mmCIF file of the C-alpha atoms, coordinates in Angstrom:
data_MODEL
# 
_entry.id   MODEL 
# 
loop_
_atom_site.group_PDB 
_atom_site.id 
_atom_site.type_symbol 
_atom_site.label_atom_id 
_atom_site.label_alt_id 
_atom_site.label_comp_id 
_atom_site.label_asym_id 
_atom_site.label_entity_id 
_atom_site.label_seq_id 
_atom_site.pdbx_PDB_ins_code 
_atom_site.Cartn_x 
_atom_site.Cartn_y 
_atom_site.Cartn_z 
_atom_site.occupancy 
_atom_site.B_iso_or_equiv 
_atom_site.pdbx_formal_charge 
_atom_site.auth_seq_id 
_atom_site.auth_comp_id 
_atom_site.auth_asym_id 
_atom_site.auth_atom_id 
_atom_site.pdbx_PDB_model_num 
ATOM 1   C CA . UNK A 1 1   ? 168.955 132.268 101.937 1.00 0.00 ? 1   UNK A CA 1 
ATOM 2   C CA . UNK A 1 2   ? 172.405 131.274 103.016 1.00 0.00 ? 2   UNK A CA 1 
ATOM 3   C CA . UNK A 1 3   ? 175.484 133.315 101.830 1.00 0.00 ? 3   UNK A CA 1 
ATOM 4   C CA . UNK A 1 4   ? 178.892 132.026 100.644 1.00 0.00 ? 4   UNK A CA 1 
ATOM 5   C CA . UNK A 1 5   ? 181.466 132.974 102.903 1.00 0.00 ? 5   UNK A CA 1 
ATOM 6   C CA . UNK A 1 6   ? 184.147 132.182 99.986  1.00 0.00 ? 6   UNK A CA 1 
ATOM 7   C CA . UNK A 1 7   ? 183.692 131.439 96.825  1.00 0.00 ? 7   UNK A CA 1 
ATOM 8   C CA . UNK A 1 8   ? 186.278 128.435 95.833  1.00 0.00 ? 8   UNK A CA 1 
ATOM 9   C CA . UNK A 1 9   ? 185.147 127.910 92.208  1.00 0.00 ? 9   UNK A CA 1 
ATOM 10  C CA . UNK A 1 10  ? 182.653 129.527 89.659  1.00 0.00 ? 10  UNK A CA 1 
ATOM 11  C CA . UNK A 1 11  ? 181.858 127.672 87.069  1.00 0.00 ? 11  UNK A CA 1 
ATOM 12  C CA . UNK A 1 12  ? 181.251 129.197 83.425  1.00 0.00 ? 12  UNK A CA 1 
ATOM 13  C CA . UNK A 1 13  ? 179.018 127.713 80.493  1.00 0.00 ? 13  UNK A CA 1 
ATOM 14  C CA . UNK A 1 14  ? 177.673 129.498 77.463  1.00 0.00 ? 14  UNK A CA 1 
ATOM 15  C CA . UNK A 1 15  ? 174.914 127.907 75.936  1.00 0.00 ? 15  UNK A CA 1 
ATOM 16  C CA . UNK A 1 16  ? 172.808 128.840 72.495  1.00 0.00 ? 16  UNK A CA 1 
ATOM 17  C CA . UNK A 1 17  ? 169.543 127.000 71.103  1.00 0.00 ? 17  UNK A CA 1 
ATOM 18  C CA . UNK A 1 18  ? 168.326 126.162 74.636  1.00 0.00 ? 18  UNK A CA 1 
ATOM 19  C CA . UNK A 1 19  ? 167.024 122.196 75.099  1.00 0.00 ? 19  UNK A CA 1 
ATOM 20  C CA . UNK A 1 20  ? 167.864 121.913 71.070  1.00 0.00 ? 20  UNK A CA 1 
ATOM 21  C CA . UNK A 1 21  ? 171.389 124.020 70.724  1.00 0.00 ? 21  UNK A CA 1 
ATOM 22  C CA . UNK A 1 22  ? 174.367 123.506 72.746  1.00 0.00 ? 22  UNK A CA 1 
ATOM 23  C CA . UNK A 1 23  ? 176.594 124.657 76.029  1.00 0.00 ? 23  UNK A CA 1 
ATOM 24  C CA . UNK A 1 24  ? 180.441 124.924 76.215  1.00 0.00 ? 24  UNK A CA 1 
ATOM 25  C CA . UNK A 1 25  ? 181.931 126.170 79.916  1.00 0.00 ? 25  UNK A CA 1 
ATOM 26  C CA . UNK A 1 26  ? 184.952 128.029 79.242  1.00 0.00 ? 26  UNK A CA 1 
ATOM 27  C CA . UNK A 1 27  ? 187.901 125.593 79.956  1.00 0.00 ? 27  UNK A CA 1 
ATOM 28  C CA . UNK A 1 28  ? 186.592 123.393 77.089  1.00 0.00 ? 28  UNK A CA 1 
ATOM 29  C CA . UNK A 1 29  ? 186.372 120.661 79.200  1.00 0.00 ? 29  UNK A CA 1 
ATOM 30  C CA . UNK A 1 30  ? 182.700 120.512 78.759  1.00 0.00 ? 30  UNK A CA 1 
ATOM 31  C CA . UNK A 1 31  ? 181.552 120.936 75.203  1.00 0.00 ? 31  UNK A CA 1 
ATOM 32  C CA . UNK A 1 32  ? 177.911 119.073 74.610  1.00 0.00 ? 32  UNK A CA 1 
ATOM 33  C CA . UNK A 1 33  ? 174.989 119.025 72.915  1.00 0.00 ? 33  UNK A CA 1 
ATOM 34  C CA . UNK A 1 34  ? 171.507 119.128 73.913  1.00 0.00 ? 34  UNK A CA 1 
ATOM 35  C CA . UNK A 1 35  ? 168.240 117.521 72.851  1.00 0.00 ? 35  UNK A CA 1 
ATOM 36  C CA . UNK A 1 36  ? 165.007 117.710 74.785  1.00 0.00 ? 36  UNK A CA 1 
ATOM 37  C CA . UNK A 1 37  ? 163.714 114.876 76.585  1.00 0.00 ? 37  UNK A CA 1 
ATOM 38  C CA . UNK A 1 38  ? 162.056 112.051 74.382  1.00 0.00 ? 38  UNK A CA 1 
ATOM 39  C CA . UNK A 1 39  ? 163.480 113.350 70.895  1.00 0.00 ? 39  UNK A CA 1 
ATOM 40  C CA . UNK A 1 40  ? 165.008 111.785 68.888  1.00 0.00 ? 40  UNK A CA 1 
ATOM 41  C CA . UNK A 1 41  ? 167.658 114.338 68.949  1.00 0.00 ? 41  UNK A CA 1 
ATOM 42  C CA . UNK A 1 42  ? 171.522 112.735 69.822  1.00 0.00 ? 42  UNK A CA 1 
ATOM 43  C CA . UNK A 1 43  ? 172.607 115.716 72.611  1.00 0.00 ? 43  UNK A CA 1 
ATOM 44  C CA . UNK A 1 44  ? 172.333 115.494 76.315  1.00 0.00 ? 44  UNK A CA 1 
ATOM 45  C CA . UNK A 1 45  ? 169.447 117.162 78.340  1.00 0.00 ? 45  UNK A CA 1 
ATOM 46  C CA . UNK A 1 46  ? 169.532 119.422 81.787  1.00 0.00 ? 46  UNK A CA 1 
ATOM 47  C CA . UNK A 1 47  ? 167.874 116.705 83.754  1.00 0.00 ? 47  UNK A CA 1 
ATOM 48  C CA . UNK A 1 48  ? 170.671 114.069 82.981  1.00 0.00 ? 48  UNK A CA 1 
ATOM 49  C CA . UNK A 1 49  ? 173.500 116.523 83.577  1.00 0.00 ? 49  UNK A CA 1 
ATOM 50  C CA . UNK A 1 50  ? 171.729 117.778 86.754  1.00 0.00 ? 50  UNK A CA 1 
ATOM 51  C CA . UNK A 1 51  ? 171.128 113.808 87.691  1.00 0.00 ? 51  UNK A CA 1 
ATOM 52  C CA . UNK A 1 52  ? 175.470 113.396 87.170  1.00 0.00 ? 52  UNK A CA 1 
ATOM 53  C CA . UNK A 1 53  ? 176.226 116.591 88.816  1.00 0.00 ? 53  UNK A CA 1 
ATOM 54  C CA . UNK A 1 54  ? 174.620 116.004 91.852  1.00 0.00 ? 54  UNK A CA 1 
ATOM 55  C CA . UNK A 1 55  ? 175.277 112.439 92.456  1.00 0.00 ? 55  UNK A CA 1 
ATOM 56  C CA . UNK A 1 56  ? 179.048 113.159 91.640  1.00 0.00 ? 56  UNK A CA 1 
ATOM 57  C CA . UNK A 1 57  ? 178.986 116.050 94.452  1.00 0.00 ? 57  UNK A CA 1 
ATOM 58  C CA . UNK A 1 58  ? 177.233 113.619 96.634  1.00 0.00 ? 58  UNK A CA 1 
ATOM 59  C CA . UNK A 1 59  ? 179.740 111.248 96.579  1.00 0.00 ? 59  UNK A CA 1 
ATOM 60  C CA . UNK A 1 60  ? 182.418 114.262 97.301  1.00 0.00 ? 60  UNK A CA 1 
ATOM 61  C CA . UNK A 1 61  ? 180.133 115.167 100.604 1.00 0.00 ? 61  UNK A CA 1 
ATOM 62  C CA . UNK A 1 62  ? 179.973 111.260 101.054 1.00 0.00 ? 62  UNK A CA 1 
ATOM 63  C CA . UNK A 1 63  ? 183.877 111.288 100.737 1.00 0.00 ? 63  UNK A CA 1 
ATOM 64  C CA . UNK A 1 64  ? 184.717 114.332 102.917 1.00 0.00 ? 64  UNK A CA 1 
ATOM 65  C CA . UNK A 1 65  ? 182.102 113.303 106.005 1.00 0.00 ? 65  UNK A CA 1 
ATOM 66  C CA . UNK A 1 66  ? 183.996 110.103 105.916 1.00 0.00 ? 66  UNK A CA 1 
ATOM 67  C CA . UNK A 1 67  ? 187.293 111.620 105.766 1.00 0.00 ? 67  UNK A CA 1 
ATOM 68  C CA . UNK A 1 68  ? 186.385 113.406 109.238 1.00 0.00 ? 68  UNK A CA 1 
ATOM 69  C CA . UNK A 1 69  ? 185.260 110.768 110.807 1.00 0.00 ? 69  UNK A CA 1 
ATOM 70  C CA . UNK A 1 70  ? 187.782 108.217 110.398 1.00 0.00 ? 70  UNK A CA 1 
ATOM 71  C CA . UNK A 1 71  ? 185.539 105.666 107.918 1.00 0.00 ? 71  UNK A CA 1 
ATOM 72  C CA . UNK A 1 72  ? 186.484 103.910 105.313 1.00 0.00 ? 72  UNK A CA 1 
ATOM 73  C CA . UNK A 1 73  ? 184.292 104.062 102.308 1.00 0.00 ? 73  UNK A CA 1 
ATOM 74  C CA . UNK A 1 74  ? 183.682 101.155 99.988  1.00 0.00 ? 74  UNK A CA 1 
ATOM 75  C CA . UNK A 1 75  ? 185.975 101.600 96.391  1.00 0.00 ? 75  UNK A CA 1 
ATOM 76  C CA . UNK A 1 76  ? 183.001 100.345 94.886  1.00 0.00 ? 76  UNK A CA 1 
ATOM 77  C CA . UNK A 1 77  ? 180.410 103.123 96.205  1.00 0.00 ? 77  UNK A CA 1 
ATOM 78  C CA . UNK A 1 78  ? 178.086 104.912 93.681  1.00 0.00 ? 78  UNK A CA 1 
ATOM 79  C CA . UNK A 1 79  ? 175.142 106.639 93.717  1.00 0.00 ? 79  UNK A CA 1 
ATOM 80  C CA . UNK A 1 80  ? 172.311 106.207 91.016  1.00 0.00 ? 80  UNK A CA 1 
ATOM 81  C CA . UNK A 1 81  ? 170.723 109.228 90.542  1.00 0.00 ? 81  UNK A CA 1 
ATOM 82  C CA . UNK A 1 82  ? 167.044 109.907 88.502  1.00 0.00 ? 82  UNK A CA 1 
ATOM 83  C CA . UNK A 1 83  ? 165.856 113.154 87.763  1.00 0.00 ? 83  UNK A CA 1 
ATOM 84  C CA . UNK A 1 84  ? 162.215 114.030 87.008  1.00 0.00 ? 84  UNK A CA 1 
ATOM 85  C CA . UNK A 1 85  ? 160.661 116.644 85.054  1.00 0.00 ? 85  UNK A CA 1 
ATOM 86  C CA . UNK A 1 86  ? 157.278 117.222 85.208  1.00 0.00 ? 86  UNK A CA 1 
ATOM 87  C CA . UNK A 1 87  ? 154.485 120.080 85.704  1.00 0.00 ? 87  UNK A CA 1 
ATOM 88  C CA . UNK A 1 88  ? 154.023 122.029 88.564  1.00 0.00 ? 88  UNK A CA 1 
ATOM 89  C CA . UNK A 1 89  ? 151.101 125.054 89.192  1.00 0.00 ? 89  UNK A CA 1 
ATOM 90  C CA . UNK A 1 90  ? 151.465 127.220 86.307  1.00 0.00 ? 90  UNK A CA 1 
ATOM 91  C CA . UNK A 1 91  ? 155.351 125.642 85.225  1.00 0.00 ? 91  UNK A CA 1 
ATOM 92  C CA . UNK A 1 92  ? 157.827 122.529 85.358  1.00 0.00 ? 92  UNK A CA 1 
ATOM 93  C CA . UNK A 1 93  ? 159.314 121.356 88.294  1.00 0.00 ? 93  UNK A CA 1 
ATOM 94  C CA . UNK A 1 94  ? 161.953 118.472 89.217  1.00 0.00 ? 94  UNK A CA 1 
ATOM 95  C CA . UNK A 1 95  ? 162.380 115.970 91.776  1.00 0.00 ? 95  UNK A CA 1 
ATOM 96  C CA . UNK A 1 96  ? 165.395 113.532 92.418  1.00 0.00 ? 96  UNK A CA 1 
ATOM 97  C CA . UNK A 1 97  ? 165.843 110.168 94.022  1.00 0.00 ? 97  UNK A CA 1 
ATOM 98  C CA . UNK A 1 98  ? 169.020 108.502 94.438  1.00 0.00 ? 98  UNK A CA 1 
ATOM 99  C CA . UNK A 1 99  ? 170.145 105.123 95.524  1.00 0.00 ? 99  UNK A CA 1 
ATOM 100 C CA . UNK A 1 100 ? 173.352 105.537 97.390  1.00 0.00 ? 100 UNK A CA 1 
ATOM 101 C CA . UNK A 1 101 ? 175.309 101.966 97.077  1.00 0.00 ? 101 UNK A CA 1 
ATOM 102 C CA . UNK A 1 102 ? 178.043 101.022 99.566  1.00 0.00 ? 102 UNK A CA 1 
ATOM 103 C CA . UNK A 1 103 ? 178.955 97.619  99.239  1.00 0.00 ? 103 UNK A CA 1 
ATOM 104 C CA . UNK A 1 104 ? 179.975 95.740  102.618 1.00 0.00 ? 104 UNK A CA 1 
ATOM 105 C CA . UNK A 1 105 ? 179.249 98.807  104.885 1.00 0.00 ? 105 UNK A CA 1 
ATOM 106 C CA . UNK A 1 106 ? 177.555 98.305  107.814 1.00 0.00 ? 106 UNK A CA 1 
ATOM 107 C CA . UNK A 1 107 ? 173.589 99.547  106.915 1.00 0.00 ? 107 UNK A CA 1 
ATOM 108 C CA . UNK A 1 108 ? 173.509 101.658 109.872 1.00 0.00 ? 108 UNK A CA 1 
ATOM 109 C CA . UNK A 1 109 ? 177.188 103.331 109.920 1.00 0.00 ? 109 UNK A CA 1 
ATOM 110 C CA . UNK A 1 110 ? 176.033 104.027 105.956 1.00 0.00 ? 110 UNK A CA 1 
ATOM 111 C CA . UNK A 1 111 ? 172.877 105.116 106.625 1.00 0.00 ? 111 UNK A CA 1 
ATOM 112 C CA . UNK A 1 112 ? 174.562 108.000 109.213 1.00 0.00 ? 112 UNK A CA 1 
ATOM 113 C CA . UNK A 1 113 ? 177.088 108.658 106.868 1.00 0.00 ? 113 UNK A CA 1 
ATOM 114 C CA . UNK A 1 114 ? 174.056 109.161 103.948 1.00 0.00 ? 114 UNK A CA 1 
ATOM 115 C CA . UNK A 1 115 ? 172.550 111.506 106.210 1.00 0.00 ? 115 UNK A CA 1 
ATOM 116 C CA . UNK A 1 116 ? 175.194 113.647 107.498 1.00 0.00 ? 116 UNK A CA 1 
ATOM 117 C CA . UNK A 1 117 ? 176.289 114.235 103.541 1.00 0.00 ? 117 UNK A CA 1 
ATOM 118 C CA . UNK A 1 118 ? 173.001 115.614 102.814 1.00 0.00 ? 118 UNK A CA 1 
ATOM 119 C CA . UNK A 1 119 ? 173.757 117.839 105.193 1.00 0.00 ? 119 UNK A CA 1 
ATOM 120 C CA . UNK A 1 120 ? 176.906 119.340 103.973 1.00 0.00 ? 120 UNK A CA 1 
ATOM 121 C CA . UNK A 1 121 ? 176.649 118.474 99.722  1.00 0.00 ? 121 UNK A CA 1 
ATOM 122 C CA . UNK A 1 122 ? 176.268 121.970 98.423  1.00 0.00 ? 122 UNK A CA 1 
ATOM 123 C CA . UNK A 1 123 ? 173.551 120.452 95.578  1.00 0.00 ? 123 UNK A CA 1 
ATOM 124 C CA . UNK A 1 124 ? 171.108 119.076 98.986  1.00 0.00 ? 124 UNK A CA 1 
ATOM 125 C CA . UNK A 1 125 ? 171.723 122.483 100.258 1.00 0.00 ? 125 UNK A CA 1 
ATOM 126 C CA . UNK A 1 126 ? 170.661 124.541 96.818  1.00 0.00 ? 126 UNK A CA 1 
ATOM 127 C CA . UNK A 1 127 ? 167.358 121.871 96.786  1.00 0.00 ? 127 UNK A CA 1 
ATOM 128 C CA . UNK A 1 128 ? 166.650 121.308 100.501 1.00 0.00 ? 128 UNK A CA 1 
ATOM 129 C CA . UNK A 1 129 ? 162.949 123.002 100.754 1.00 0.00 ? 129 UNK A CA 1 
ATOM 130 C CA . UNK A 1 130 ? 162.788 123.661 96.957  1.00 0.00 ? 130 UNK A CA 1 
ATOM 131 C CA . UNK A 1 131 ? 162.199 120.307 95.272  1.00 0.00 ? 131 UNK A CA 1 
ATOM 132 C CA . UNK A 1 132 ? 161.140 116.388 96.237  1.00 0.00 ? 132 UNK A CA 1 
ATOM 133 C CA . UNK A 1 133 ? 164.526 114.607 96.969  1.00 0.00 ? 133 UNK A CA 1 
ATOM 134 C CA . UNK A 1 134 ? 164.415 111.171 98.201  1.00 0.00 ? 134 UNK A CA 1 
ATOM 135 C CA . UNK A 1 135 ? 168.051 109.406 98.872  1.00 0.00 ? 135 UNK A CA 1 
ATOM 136 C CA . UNK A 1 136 ? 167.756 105.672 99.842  1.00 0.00 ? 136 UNK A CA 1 
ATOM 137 C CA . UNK A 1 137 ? 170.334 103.063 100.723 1.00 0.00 ? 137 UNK A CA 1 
ATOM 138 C CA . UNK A 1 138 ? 170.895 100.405 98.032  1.00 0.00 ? 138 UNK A CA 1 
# 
C-alpha cells in the first residue's frame, strides 16, 4: 500500500438509501440521486459516476504528463470511459475500459503519453492490481 505524502484535497459526500436514496458532498456542488442499474428509477448509479470520475482524472494525468514534457494535447481529446459491474467469488466486482481519443496526434507520441498517465492518475493507481482496466487508443 502506498502512503500519501500530502493530502491536497479530501473530498466529502453523505449519502442515505444506498443504490435507491441519494448523496450530497458538502460544498453542494454535488447533490444527486441514485437508482440501481437497469431500474427504472431517474437517479445516477456508482458505476457511471466512477466511469466520469476517472476518465475526468485521466485526462488531468493526460494534461499534466504533457505539460512536462513539452506536448501539445489535442482541444478535442476525451476519453470514453465504461464501467462494469458484475459477480466475482462470493461478491461484485468492476472492471473499466476506456478509449482515450486524441485527434491529429501522432499514434505513437499518444500512445507514450497514454501510458505514462496511467502511471501517475491517482484513480490507475487506487485500481492498478485490484480490478480489469483496459485503456486503448481511439
Amino acid at each position: 500500500m502506498t502512503t500519501l505524502e500530502k493530502v491536497l484535497y479530501t473530498a466529502k459526500a453523505h449519502t442515505i438509501g444506498g443504490r435507491e436514496g441519494s448523496s450530497r458532498s458538502d460544498d453542494g456542488r454535488l447533490d444527486v440521486k441514485l437508482s440501481s442499474p437497469g431500474t427504472p428509477g431517474t437517479g445516477t448509479n456508482p458505476e457511471q459516476m466512477f466511469a466520469a470520475g476517472y476518465s475526468a482524472c485521466f485526462i488531468g494525468a493526460m494534461k499534466a504528463v504533457a505539460g512536462k514534457t513539452q506536448l501539445t494535447l489535442p482541444q478535442d481529446l476525451a476519453v470514453d470511459a465504461e464501467v462494469d459491474l458484475g459477480p466475482i467469488p462470493n461478491a461484485y466486482g468492476i472492471a473499466v475500459r476506456m478509449k482515450v481519443s486524441l485527434p491529429g496526434m501522432d499514434r505513437d507520441a499518444a500512445q507514450k503519453l497514454i501510458d505514462a498517465a496511467h502511471q501517475v492518475c491517482p484513480y490507475s493507481n487506487a485500481t492498478r492490481g485490484n480490478i480489469d482496466v483496459n485503456i486503448t487508443l481511439a
